PDB file of C-alpha atoms and ligand atoms in Angstrom:
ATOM      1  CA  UNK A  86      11.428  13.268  10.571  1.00  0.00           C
ATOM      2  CA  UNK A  87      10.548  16.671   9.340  1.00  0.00           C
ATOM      3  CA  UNK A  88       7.385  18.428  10.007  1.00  0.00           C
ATOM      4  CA  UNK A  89       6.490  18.218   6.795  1.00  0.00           C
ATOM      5  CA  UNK A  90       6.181  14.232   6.430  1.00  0.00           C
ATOM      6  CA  UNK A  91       3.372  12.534   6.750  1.00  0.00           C
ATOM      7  CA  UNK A  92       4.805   9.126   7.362  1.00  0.00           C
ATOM      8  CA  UNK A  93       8.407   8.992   8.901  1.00  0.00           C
ATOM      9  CA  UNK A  94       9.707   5.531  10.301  1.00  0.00           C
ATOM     10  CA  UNK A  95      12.663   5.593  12.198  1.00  0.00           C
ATOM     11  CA  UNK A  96      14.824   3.254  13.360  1.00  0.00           C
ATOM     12  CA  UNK A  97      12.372   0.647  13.035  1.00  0.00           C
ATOM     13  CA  UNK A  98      12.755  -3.497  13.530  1.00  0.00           C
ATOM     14  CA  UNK A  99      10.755  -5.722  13.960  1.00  0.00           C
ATOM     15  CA  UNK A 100      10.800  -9.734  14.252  1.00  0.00           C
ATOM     16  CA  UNK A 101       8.736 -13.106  13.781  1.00  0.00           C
ATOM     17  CA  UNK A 102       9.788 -14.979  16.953  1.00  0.00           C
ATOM     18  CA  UNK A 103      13.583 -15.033  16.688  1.00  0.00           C
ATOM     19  CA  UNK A 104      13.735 -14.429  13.496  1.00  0.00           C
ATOM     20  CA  UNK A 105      14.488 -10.790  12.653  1.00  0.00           C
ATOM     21  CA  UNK A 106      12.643  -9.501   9.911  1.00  0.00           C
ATOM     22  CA  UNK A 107      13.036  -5.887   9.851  1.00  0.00           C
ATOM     23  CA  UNK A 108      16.788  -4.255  10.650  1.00  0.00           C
ATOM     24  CA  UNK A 109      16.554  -0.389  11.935  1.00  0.00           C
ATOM     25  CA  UNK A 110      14.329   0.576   9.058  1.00  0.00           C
ATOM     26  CA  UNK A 111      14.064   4.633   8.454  1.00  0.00           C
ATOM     27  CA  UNK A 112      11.880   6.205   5.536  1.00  0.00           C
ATOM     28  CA  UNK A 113       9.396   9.256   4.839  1.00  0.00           C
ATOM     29  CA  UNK A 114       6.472   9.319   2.765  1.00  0.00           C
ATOM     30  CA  UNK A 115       5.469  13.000   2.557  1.00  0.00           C
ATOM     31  CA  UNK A 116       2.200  14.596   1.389  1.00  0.00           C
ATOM     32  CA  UNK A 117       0.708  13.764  -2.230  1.00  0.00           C
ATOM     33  CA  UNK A 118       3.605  11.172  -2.646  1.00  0.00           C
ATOM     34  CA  UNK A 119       3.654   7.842  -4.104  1.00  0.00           C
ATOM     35  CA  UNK A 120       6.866   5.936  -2.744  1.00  0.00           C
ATOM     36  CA  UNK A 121       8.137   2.300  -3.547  1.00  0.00           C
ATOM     37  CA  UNK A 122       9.210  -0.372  -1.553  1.00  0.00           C
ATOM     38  CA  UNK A 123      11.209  -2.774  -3.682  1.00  0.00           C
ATOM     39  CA  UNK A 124      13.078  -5.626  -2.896  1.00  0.00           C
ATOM     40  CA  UNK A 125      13.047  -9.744  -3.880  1.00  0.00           C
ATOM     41  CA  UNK A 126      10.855 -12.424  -2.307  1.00  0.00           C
ATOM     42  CA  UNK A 127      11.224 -12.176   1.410  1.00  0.00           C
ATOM     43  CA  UNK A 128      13.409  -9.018   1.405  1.00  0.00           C
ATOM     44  CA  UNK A 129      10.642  -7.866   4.128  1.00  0.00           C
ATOM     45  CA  UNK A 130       8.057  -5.717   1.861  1.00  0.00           C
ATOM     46  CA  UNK A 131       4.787  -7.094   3.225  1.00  0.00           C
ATOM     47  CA  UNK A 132       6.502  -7.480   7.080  1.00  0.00           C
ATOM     48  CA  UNK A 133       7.068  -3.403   6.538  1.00  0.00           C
ATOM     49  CA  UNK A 134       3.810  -2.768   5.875  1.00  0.00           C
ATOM     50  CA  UNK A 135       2.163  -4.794   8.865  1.00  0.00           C
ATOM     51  CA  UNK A 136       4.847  -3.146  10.878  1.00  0.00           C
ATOM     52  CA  UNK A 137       3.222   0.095   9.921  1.00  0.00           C
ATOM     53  CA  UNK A 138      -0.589  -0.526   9.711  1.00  0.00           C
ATOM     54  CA  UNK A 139      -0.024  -2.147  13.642  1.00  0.00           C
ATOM     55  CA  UNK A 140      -0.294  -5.741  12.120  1.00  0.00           C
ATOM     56  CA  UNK A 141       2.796  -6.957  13.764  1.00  0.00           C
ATOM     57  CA  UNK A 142       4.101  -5.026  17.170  1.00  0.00           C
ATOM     58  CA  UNK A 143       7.714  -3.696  16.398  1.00  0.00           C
ATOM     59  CA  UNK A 144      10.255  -4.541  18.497  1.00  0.00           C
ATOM     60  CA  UNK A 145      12.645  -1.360  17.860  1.00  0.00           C
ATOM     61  CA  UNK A 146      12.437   2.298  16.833  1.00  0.00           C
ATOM     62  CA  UNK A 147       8.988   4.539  16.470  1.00  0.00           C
ATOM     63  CA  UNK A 148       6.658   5.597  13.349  1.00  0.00           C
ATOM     64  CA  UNK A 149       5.225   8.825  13.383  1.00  0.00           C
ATOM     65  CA  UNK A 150       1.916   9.839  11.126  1.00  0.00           C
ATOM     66  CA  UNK A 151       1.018  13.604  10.779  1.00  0.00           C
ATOM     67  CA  UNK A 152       2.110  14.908  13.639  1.00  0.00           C
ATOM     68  CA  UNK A 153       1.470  11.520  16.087  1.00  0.00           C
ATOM     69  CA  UNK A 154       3.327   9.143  17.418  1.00  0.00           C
ATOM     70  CA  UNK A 155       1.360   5.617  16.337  1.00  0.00           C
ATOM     71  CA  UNK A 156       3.616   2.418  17.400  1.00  0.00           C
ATOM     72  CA  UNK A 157       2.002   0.382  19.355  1.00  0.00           C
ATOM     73  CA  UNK A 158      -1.472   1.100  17.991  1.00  0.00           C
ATOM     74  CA  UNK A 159      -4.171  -1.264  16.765  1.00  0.00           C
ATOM     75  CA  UNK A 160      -5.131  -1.261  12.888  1.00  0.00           C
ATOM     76  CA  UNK A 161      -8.666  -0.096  13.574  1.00  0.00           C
ATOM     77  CA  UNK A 162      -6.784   3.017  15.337  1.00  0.00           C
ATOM     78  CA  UNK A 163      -4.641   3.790  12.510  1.00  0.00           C
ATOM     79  CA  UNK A 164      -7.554   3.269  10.029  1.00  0.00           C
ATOM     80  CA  UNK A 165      -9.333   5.711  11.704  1.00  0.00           C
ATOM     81  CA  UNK A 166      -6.046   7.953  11.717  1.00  0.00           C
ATOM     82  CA  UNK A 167      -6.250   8.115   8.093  1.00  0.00           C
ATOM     83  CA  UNK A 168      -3.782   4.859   6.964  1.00  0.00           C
ATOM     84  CA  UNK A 169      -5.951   2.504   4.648  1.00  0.00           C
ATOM     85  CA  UNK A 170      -3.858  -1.085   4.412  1.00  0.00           C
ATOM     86  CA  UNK A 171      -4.710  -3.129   1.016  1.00  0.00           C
ATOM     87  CA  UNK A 172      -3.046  -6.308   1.562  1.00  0.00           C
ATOM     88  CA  UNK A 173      -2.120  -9.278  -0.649  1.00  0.00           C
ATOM     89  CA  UNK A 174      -4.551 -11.264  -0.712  1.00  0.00           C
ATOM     90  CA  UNK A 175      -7.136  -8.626  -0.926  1.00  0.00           C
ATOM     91  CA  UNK A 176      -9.060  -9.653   1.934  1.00  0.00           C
ATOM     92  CA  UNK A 177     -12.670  -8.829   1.085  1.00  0.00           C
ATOM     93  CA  UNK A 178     -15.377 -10.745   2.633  1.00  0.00           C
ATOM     94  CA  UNK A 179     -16.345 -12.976  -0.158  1.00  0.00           C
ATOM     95  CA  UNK A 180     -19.894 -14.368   0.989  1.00  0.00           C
ATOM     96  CA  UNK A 181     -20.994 -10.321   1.243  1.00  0.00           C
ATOM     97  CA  UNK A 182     -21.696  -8.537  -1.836  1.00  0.00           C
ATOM     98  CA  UNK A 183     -19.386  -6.313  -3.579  1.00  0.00           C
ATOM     99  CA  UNK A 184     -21.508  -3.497  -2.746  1.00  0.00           C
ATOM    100  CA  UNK A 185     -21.919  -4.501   1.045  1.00  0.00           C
ATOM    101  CA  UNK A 186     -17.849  -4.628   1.452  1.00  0.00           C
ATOM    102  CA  UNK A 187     -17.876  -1.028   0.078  1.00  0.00           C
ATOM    103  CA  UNK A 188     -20.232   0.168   2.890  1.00  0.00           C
ATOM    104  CA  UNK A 189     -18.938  -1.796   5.410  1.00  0.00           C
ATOM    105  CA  UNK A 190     -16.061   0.396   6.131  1.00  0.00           C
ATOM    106  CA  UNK A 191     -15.546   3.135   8.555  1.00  0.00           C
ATOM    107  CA  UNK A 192     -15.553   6.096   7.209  1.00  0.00           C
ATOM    108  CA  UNK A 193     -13.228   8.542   9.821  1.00  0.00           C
ATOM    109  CA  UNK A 194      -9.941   8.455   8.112  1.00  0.00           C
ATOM    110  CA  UNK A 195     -10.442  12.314   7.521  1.00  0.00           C
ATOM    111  CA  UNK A 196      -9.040  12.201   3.764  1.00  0.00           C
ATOM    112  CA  UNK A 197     -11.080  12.819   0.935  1.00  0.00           C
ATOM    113  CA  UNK A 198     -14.725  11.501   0.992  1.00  0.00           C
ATOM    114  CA  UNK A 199     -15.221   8.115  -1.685  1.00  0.00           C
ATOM    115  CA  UNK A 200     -18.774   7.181  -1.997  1.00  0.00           C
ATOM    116  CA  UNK A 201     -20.033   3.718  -3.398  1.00  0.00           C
ATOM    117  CA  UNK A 202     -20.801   6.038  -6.349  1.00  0.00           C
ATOM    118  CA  UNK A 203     -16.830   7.111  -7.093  1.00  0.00           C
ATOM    119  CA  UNK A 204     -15.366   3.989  -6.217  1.00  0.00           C
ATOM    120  CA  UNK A 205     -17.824   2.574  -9.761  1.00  0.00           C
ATOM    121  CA  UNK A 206     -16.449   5.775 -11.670  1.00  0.00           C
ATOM    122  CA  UNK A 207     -13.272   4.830 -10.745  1.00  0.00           C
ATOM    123  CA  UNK A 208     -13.932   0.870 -11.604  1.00  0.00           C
ATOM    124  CA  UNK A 209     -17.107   0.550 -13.979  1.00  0.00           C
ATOM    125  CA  UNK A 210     -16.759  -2.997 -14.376  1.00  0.00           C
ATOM    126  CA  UNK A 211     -17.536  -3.383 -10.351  1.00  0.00           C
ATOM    127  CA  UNK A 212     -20.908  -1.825 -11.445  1.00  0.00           C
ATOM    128  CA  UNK A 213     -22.492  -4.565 -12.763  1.00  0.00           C
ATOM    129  CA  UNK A 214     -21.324  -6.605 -10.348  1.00  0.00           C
ATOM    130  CA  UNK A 215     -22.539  -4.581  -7.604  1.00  0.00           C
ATOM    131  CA  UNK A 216     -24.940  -7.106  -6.116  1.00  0.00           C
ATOM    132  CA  UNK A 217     -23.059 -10.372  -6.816  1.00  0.00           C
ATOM    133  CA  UNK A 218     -21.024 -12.226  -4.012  1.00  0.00           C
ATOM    134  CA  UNK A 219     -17.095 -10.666  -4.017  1.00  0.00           C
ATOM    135  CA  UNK A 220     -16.257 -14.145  -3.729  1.00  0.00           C
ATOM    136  CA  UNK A 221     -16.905 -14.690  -7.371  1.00  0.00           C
ATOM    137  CA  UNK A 222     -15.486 -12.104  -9.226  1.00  0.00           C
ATOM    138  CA  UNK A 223     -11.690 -12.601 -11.060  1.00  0.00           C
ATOM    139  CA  UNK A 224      -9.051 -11.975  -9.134  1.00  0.00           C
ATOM    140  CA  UNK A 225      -8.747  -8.262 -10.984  1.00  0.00           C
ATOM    141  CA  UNK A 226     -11.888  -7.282 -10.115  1.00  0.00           C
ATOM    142  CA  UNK A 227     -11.250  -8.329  -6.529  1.00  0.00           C
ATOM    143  CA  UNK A 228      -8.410  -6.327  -6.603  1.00  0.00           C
ATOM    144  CA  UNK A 229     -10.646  -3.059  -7.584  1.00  0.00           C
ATOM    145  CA  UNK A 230     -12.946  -4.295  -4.560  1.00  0.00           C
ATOM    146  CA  UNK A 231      -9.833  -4.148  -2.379  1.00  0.00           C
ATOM    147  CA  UNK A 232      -8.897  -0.793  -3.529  1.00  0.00           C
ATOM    148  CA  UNK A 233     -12.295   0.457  -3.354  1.00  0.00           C
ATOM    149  CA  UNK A 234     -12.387  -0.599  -0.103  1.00  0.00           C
ATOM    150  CA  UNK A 235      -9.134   0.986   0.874  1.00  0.00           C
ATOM    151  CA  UNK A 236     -10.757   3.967  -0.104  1.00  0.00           C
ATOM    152  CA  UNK A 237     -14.125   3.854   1.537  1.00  0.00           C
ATOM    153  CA  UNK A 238     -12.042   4.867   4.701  1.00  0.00           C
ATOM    154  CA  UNK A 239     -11.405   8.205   3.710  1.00  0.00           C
ATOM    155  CA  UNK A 240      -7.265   7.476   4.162  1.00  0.00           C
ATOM    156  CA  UNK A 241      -4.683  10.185   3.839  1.00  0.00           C
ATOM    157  CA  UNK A 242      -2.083   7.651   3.136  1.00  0.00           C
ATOM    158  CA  UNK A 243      -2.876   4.184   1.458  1.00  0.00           C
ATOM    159  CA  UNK A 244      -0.403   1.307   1.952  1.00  0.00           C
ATOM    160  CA  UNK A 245      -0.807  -1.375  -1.352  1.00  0.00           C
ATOM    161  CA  UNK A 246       1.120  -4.922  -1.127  1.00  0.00           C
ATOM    162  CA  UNK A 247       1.408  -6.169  -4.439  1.00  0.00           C
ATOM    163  CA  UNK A 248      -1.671  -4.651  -6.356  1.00  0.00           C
ATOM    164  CA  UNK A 249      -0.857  -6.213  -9.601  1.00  0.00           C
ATOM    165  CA  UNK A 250      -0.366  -9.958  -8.149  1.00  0.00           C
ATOM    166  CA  UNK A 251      -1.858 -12.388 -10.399  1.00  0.00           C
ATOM    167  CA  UNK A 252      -3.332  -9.996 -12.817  1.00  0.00           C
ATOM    168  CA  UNK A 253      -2.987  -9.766 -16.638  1.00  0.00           C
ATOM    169  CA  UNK A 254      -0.729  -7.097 -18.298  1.00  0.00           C
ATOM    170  CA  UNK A 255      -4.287  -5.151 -19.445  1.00  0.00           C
ATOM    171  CA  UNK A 256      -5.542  -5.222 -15.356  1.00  0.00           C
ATOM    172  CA  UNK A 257      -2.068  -4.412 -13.962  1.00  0.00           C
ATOM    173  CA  UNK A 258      -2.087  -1.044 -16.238  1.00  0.00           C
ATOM    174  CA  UNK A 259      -5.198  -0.003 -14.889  1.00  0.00           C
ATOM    175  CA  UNK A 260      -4.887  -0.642 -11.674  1.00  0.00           C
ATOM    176  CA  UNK A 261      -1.937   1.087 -11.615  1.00  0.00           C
ATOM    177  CA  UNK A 262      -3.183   3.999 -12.993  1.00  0.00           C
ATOM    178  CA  UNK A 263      -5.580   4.411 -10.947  1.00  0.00           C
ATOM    179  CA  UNK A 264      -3.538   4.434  -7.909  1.00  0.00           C
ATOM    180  CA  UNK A 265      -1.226   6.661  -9.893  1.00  0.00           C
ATOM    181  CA  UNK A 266      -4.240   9.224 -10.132  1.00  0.00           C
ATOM    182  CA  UNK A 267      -4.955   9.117  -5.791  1.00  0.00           C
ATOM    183  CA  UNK A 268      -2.110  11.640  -5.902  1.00  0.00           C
ATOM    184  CA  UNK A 269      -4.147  13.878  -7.616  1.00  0.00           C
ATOM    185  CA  UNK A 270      -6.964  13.886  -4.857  1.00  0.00           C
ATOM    186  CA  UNK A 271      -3.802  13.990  -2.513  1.00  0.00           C
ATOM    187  CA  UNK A 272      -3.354  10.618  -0.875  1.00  0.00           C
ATOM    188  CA  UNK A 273      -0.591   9.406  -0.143  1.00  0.00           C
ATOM    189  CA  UNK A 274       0.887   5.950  -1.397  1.00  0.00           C
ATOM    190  CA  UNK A 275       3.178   3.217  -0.044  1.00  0.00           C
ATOM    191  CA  UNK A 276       3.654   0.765  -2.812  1.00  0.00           C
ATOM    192  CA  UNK A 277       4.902  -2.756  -2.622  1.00  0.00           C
ATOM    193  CA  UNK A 278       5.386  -4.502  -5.655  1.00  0.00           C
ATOM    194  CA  UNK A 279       7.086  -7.227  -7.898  1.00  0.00           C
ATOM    195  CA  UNK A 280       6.320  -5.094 -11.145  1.00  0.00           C
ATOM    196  CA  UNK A 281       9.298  -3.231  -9.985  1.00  0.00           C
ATOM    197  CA  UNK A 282       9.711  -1.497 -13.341  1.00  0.00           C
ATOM    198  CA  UNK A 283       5.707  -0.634 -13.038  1.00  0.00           C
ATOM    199  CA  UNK A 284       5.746   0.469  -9.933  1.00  0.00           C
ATOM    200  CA  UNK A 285       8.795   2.948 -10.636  1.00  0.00           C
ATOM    201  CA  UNK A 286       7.042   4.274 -13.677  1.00  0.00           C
ATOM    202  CA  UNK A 287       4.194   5.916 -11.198  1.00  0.00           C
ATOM    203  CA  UNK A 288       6.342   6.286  -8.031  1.00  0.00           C
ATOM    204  CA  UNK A 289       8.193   9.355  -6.821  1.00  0.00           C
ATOM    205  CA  UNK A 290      11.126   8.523  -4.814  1.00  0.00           C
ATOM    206  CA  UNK A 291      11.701   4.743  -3.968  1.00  0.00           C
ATOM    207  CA  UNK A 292      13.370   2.101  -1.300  1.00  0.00           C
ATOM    208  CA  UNK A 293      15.345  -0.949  -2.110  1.00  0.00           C
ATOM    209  CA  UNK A 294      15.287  -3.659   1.242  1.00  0.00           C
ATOM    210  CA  UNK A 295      17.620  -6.685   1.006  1.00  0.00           C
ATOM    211  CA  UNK A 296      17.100  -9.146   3.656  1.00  0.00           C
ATOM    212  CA  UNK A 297      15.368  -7.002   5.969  1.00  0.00           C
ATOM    213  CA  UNK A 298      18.256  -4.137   5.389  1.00  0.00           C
ATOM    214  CA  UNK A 299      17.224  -0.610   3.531  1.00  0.00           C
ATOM    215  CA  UNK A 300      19.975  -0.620   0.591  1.00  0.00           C
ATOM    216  CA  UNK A 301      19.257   2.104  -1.282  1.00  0.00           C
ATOM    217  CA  UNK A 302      17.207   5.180  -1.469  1.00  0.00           C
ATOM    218  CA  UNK A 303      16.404   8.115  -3.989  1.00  0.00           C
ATOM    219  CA  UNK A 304      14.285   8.838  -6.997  1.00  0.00           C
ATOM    220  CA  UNK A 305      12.418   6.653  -8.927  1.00  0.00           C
ATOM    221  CA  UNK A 306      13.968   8.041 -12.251  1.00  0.00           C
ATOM    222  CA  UNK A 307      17.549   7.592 -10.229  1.00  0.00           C
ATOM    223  CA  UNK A 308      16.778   4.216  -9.038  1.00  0.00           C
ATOM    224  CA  UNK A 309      15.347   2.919 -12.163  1.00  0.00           C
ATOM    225  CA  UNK A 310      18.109   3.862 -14.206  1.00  0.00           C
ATOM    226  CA  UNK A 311      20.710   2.512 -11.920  1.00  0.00           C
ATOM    227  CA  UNK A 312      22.936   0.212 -13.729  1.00  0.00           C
ATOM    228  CA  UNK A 313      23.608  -2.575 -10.702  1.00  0.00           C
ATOM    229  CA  UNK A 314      19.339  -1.887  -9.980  1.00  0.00           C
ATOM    230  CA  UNK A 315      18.374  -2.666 -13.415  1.00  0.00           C
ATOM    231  CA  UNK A 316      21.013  -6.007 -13.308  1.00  0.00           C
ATOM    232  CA  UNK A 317      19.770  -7.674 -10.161  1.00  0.00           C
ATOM    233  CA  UNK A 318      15.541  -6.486 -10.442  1.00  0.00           C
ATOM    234  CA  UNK A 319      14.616  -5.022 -13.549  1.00  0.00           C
ATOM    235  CA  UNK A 320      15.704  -7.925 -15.939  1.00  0.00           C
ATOM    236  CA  UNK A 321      18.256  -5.855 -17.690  1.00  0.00           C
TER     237      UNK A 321
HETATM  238  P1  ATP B 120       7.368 -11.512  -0.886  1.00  0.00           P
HETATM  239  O1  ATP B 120       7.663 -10.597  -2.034  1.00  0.00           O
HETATM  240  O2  ATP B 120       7.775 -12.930  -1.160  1.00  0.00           O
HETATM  241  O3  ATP B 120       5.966 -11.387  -0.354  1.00  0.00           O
HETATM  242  P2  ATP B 120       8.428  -9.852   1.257  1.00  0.00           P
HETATM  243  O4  ATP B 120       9.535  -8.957   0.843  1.00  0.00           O
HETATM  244  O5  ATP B 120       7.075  -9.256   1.379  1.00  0.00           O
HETATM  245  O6  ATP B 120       8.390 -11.098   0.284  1.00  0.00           O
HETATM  246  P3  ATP B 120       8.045 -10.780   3.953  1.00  0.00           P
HETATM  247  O7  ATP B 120       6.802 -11.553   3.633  1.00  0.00           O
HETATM  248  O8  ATP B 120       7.903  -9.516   4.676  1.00  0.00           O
HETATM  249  O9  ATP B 120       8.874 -10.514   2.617  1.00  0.00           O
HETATM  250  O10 ATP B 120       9.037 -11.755   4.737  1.00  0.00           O
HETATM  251  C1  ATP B 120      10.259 -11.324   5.287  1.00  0.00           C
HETATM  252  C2  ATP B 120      10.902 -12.487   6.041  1.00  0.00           C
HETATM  253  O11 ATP B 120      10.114 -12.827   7.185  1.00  0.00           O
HETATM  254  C3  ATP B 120      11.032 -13.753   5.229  1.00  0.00           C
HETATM  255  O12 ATP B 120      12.238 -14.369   5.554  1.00  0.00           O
HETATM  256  C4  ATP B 120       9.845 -14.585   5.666  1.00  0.00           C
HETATM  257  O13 ATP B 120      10.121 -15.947   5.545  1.00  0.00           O
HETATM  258  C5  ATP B 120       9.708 -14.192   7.112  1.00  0.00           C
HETATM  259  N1  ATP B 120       8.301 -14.284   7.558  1.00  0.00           N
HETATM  260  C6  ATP B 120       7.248 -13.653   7.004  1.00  0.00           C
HETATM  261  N2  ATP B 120       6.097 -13.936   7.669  1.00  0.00           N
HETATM  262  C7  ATP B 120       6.440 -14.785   8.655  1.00  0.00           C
HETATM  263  C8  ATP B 120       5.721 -15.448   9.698  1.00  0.00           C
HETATM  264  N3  ATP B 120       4.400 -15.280   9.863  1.00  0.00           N
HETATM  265  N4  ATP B 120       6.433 -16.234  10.535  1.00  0.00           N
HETATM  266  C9  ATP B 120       7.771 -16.402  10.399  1.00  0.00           C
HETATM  267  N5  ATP B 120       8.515 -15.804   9.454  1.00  0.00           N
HETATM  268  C10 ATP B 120       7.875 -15.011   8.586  1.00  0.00           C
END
């Protein structure tokens, strides 16, 4: 790692029972970026991201954010350290209302400051909804709520699984836009998703896993206009 990353995973592995997962993962996600994880179903995309939000212990290597060692520690801990973890699946509390999951999140990540107020700029249609159950809003809209969320904690560096599963063409645009704009307030992005050839459109650099193996590295212009890429993910 270099002083200047904000993420840096090294060496890392990690393993459901005896079934290894992760194989001596390395990677760097430095200030402002927005990097890609991409890889086919069960390649290990979502098992990275647990591995890095303290979801699942790791059973090799060490992952450093700004500056601090943070292997080994709890989610709450890391949420607190700045790293905001939208899974799949969203995972909003869908018997509170969409404005109680906003305020229901700690606020200590020490990133820039979202109030209830910015995440409805950001996502009008959540405005109207403000004081319905999140359990009954379309799976897009729960997705804003998720984000929204992610952002309520004030996170340097926001890991996304999947943001644009299950959403229509028009909802997967905006979405990713607006994670696209974060980098402008100067969070940080990890990215996992199947829209391989969105997600390279917004990313900066990018990460190809195959069976729990990093395969490739480099730009996202590079990657995406890799011949054998664009054969085996992009449909070409
Ligand atoms: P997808 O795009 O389908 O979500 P992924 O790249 O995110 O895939 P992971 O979900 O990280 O892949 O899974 C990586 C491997 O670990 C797969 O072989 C999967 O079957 C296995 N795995 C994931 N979760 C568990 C679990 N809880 N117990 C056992 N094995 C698991």
């Amino acid at each position: 790692m270099s002083e200047t990353d904000l993420l840096a995973v090294d060496g890392v592995s990690a393993a459901y029972g005896k079934v290894v997962a992760l194989r001596e993962i390395s990677l760097v996600v430095r200030p402002g970026e927005i990097v890609a994880i991409l890889g086919a179903n069960g390649a290990g995309k979502t098992t990275l991201l647990n591995a890095i939000s303290g979801v699942l212990p790791i059973t090799a290597g060490r992952i450093h954010f700004a500056g601090q060692r943070i292997d080994g520690r709890k989610p709450w801990q890391l949420s607190r350290l700045g790293i905001s973890h939208v899974p799949e699946g969203r995972e909003i509390f869908p018997a509170m209302t969409v404005e109680a999951n906003l305020k229901i999140v700690d606020a200590f990540g020490g990133g820039p400051t979202f109030g209830v107020a910015d995440i409805l700029d950001m996502f009008p249609r959540l405005k109207e909804r403000l004081t319905q159950n999140a359990g009954s809003l379309s799976g897009g809209e729960q997705q804003m709520l998720a984000i929204g969320r992610g952002l309520m904690a004030r996170p340097r560096l926001v890991l996304f699984d999947e943001p644009s599963l299950g959403l229509s063409p028009f909802f997967t645009k905006f979405v990713l836009g607006a994670i696209a704009d974060l980098r402008r307030k100067g969070i940080s992005t990890l990215l996992v998703e199947q829209n391989m050839r969105a997600a390279l459109k917004i990313a900066d650099r990018a990460y190809v896993l195959r069976v729990g193996s990093l395969v490739r590295q480099g730009s996202a212009r590079d990657i995406a206009a890799a011949p054998d890429i664009q054969e085996a993910y992009l449909g070409a």
